[in-house]
Coordinates of N, CA and C in Angstrom, one line a residue:
X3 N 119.6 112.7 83.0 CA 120.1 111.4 82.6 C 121.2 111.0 83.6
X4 N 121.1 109.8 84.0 CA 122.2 109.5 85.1 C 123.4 108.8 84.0
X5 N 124.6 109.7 84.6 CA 126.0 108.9 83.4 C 126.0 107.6 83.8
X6 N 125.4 106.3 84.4 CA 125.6 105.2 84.0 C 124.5 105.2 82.8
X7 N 123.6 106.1 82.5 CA 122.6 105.1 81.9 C 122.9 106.0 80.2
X8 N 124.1 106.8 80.3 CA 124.8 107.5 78.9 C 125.4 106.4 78.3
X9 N 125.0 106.7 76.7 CA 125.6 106.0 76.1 C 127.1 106.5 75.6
X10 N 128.1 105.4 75.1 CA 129.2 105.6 75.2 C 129.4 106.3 73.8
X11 N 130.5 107.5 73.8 CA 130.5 108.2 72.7 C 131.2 107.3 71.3
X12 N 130.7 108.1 70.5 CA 131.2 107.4 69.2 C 133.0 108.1 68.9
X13 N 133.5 107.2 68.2 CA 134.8 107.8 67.6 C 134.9 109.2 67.5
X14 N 134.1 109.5 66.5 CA 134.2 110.8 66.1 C 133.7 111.8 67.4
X15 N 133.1 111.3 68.1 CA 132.0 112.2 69.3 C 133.7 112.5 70.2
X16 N 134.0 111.2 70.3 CA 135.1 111.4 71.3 C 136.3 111.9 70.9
X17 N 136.9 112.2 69.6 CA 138.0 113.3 69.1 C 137.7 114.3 69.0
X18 N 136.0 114.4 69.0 CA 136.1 115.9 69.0 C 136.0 116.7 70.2
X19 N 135.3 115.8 71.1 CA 135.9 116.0 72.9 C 137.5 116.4 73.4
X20 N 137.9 115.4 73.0 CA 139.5 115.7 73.1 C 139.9 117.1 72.4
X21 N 139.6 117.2 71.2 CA 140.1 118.3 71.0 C 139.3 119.4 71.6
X22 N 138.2 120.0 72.0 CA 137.3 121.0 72.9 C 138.5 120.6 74.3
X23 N 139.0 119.5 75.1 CA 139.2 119.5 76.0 C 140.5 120.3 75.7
X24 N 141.4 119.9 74.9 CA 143.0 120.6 74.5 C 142.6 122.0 74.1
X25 N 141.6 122.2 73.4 CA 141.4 123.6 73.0 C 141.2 124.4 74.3
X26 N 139.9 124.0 75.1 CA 139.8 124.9 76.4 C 139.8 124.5 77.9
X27 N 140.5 123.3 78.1 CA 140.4 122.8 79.7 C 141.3 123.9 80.7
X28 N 142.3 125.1 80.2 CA 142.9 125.5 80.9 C 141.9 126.8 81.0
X29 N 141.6 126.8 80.1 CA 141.1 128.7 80.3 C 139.2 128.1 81.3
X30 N 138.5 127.1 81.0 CA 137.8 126.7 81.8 C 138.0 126.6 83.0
X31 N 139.3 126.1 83.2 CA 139.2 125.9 84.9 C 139.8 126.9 85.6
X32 N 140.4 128.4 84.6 CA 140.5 129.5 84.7 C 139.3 130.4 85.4
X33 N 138.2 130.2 84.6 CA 137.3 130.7 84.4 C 136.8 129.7 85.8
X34 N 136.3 128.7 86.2 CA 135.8 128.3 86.8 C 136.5 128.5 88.9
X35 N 137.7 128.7 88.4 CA 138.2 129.3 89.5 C 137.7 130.8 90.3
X36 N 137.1 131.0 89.7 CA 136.5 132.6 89.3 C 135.3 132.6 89.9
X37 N 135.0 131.5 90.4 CA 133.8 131.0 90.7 C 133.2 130.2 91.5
X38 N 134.5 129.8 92.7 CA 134.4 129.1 93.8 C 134.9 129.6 94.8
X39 N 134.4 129.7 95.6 CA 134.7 130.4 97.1 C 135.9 129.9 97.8
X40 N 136.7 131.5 97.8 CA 138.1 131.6 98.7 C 139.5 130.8 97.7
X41 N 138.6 130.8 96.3 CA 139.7 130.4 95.5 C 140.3 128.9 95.8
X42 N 139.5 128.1 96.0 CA 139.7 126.7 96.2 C 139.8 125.9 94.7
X43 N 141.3 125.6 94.9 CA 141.4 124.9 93.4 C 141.0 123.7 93.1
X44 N 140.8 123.1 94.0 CA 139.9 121.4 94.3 C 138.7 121.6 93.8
X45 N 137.5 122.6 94.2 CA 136.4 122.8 93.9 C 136.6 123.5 92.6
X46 N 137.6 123.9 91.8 CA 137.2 124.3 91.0 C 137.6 123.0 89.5
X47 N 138.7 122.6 89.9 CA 138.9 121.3 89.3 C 137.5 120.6 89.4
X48 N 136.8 120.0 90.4 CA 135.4 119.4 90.6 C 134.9 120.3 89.6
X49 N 134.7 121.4 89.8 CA 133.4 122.3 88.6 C 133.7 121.7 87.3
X50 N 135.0 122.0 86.9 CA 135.7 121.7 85.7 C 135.3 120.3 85.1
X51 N 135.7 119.4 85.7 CA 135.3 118.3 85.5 C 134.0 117.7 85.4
X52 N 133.2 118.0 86.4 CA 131.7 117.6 85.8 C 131.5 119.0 84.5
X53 N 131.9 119.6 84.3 CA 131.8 120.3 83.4 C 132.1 119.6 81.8
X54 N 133.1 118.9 81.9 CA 133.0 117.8 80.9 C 132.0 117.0 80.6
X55 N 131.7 116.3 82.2 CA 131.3 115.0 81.8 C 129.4 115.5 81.2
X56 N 129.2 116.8 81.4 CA 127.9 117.2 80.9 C 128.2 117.8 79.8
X57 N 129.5 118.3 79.2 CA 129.6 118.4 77.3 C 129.7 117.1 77.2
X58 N 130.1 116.2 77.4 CA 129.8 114.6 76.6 C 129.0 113.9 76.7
X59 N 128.1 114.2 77.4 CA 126.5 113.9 77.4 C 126.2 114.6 76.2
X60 N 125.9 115.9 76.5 CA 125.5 116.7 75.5 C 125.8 117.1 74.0
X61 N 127.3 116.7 73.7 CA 128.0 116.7 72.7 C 127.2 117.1 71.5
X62 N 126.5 116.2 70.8 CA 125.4 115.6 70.0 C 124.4 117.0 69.9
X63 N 124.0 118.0 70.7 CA 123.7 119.4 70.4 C 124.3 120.5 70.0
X64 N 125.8 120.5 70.5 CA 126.8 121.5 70.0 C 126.6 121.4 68.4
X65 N 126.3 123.1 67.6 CA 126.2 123.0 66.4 C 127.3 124.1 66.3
X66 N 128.1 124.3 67.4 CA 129.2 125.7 66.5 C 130.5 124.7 66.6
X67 N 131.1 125.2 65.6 CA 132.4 124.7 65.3 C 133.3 124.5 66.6
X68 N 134.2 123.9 66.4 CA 135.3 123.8 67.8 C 135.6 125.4 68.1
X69 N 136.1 126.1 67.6 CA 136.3 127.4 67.6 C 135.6 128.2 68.1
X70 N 134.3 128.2 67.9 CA 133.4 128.8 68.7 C 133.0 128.3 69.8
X71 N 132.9 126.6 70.2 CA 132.3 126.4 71.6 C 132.9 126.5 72.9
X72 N 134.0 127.9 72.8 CA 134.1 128.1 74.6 C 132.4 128.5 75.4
X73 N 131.8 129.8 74.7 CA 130.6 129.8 75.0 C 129.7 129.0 75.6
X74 N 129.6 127.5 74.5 CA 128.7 126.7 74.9 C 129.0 126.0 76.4
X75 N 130.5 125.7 76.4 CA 131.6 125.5 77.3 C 131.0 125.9 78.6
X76 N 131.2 127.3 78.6 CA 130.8 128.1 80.1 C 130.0 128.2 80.4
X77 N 128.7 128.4 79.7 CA 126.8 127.9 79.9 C 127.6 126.8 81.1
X78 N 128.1 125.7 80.7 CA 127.8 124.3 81.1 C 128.5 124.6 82.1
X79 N 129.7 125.6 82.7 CA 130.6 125.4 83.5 C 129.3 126.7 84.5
X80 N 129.2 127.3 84.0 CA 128.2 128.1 85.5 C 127.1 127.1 85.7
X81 N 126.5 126.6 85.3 CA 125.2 126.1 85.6 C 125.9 124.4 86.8
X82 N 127.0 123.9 86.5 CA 127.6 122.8 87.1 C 128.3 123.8 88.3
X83 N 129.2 125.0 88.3 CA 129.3 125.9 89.5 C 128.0 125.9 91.0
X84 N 127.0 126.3 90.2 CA 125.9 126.5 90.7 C 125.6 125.5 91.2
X85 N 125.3 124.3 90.7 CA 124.9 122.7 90.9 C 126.1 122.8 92.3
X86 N 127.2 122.8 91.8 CA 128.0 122.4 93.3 C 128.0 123.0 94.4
X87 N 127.7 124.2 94.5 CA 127.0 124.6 96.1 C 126.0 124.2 96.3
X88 N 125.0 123.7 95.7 CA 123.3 123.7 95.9 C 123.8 122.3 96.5
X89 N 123.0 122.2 97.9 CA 122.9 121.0 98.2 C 122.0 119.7 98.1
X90 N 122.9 118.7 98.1 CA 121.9 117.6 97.3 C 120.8 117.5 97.8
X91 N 120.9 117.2 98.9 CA 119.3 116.6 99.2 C 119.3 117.2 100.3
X92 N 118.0 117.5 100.5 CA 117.4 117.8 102.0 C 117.8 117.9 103.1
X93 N 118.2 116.6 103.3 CA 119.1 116.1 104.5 C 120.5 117.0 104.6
X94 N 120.9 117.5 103.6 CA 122.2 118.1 103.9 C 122.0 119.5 104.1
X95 N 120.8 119.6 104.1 CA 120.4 121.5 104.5 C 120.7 121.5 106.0
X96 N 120.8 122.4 107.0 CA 121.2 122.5 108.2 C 119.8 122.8 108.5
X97 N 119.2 122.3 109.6 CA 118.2 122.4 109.9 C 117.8 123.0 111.8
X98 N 118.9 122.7 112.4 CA 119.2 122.7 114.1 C 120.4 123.3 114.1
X99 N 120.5 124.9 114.6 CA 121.7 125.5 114.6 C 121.9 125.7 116.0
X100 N 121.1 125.0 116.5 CA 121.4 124.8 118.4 C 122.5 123.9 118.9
X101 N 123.2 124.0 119.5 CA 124.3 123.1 120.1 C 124.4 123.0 121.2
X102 N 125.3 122.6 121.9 CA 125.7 122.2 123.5 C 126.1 123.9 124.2
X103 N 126.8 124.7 123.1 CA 126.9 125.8 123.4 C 125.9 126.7 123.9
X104 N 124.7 126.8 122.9 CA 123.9 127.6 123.2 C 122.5 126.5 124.0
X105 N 122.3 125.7 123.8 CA 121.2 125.2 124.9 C 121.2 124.7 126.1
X106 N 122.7 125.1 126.4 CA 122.9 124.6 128.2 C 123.7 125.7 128.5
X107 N 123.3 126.3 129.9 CA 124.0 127.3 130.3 C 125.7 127.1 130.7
X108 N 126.8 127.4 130.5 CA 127.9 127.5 130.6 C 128.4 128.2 132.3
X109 N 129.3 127.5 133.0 CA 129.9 128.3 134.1 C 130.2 129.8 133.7
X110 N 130.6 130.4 134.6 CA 130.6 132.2 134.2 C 132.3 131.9 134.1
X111 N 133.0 131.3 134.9 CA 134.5 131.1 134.4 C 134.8 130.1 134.0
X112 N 135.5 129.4 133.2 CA 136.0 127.9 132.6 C 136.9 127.5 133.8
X113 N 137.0 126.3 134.3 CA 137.9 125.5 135.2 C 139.6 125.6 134.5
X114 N 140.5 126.1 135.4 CA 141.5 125.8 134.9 C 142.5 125.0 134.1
X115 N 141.7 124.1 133.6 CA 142.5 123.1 133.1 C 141.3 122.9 131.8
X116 N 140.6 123.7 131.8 CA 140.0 123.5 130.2 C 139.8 124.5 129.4
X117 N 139.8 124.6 128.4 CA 140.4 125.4 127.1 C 139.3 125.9 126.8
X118 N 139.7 127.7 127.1 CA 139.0 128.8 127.3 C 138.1 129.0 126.1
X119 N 138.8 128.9 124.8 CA 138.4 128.9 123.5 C 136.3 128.2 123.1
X120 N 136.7 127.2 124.5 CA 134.9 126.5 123.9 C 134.3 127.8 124.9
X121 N 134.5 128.9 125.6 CA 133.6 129.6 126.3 C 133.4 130.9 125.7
X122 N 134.0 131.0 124.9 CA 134.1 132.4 124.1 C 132.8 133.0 123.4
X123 N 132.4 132.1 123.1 CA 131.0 132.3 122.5 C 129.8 132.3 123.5
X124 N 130.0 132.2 125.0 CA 129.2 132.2 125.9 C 128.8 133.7 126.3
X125 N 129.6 134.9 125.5 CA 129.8 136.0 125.7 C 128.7 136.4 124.9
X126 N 128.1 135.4 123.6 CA 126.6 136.4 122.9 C 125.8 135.6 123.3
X127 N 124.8 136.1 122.8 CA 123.4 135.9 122.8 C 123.1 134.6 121.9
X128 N 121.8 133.9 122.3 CA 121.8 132.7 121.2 C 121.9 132.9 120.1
X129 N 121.1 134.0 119.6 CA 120.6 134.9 118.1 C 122.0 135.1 117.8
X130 N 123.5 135.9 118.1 CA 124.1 136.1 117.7 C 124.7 134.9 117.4
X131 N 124.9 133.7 118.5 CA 126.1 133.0 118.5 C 125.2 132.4 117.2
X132 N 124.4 132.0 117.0 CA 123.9 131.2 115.7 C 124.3 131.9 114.4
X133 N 124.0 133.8 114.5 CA 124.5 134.6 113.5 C 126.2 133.7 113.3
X134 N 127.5 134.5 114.5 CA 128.8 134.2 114.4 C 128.8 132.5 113.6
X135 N 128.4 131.7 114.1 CA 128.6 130.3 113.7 C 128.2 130.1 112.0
X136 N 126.8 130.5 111.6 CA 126.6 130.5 110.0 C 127.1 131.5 109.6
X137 N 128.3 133.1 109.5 CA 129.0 133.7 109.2 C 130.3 132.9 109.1
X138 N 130.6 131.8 110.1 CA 131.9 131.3 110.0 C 131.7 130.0 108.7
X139 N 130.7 129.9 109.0 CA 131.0 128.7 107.5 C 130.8 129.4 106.7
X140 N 130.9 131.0 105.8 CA 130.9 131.2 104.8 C 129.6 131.7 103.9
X141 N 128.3 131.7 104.7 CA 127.0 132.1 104.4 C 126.9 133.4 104.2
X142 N 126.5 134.0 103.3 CA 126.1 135.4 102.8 C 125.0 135.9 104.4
X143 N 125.2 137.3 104.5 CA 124.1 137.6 105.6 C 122.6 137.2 105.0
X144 N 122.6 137.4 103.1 CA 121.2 136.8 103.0 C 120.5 135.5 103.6
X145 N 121.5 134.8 103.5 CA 121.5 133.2 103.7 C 121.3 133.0 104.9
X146 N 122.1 133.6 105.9 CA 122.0 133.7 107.0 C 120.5 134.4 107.7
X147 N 120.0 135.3 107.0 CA 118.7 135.2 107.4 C 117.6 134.9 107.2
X148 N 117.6 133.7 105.7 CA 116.9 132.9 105.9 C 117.0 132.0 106.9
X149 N 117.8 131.6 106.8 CA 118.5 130.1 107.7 C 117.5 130.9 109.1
X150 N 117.8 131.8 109.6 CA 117.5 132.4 111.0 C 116.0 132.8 111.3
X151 N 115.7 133.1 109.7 CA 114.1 133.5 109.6 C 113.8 135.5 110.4
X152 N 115.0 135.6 110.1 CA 115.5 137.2 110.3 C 115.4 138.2 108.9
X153 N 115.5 139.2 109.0 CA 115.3 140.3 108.3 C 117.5 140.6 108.1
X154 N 117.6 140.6 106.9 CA 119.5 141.0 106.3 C 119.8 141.9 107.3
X155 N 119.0 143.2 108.0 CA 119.5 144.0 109.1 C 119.7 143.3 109.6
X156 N 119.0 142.8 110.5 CA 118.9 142.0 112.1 C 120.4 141.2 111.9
X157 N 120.4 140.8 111.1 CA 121.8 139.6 110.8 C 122.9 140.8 110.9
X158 N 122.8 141.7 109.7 CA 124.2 142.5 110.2 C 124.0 143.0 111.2
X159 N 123.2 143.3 112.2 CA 123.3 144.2 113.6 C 123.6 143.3 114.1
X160 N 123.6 142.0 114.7 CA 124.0 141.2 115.0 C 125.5 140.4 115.3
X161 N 125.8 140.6 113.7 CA 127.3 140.5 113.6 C 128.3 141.5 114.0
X162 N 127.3 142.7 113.9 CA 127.6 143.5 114.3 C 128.5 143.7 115.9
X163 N 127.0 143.7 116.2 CA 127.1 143.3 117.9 C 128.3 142.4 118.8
X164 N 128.1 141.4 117.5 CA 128.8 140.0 118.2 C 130.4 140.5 118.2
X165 N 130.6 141.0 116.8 CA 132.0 141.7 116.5 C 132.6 142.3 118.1
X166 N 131.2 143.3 118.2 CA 132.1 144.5 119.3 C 132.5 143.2 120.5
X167 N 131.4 142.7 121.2 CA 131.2 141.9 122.2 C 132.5 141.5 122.3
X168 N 132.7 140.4 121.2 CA 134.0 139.5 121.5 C 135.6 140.4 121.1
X169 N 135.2 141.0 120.7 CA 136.6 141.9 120.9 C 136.7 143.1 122.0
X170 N 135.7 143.3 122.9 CA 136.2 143.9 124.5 C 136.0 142.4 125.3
X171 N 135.7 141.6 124.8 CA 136.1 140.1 125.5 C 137.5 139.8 125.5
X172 N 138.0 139.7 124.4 CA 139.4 139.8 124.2 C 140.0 140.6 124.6
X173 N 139.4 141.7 124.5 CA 140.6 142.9 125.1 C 140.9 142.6 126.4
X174 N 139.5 142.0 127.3 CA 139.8 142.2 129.1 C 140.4 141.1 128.9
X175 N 140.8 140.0 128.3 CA 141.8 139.2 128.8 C 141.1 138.1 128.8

């Protein structure tokens, strides 16, 4: 059900919201912090909150007393966790992890007057620099090898690799 097309709670529906919200909105966004990556309190406030606005949808099925519904509470707060990494639509899946980096060959030294940092990754391999780049946004190596259409080894040997690579890159200067 899309919340414009919810209907608006009744008196009673909505004091007893309030009070579930006074009773658990701190230990929920407790709990929901617990549950977002790198401990981001923004996203967990977001969990938290659509976490409401799906107990006041739902309200109208809760049959345990105020007392008891932290339970029902957290059902709703993992399943809206979950919802918030899952990306919406299609379009927002990554689909082309090729860039200017890896599909055009790079000079072997950068020109003096440009910033060494975009060449650094000219030191792996396509396969890795794709590995290093979905490792930097935060992708599990599982993830990472679907996304790559690789085997979880191949991804950590990979990162592996890239690890050593770019740190005797650094080392020579």
């Amino acid at each position: 059900m899309d919340r414009i097309d919810a209907q608006p709670l009744s008196a009673a529906s909505a004091e007893r919201l309030d009070r579930l919200f006074r009773l658990y909105n701190s230990r929920l966004l407790g709990f929901a912090a617990t549950r977002v990556r790198n401990r981001d309190v923004a996203a967990a406030e977001d969990i938290v909150s659509e976490t409401w606005l799906r107990a006041a949808v739902s309200l109208p099925q809760l049959q345990a007393d105020d007392a008891h519904a932290y339970g029902w509470l957290r059902a709703i707060a993992v399943r809206a966790a979950v919802d918030h990494y899952r990306p919406r639509r299609a379009s927002e899946e990554p689909r082309d992890w090729t860039d200017a980096l890896v599909s055009r060959s790079l000079p072997a030294a950068p020109a003096a007057d440009v910033d060494t940092e975009v060449f650094v990754l000219d030191v792996l391999s396509a396969r890795q620099c794709a590995a290093v780049k979905l490792a930097a946004q935060g992708l599990s190596n599982g993830r990472i090898a679907r996304q790559l259409g690789k085997s979880r080894q191949a991804v950590q040997q990979n990162l592996a690799s890239s690890a050593r690579r770019l740190r005797a890159y650094a080392l020579a200067g």
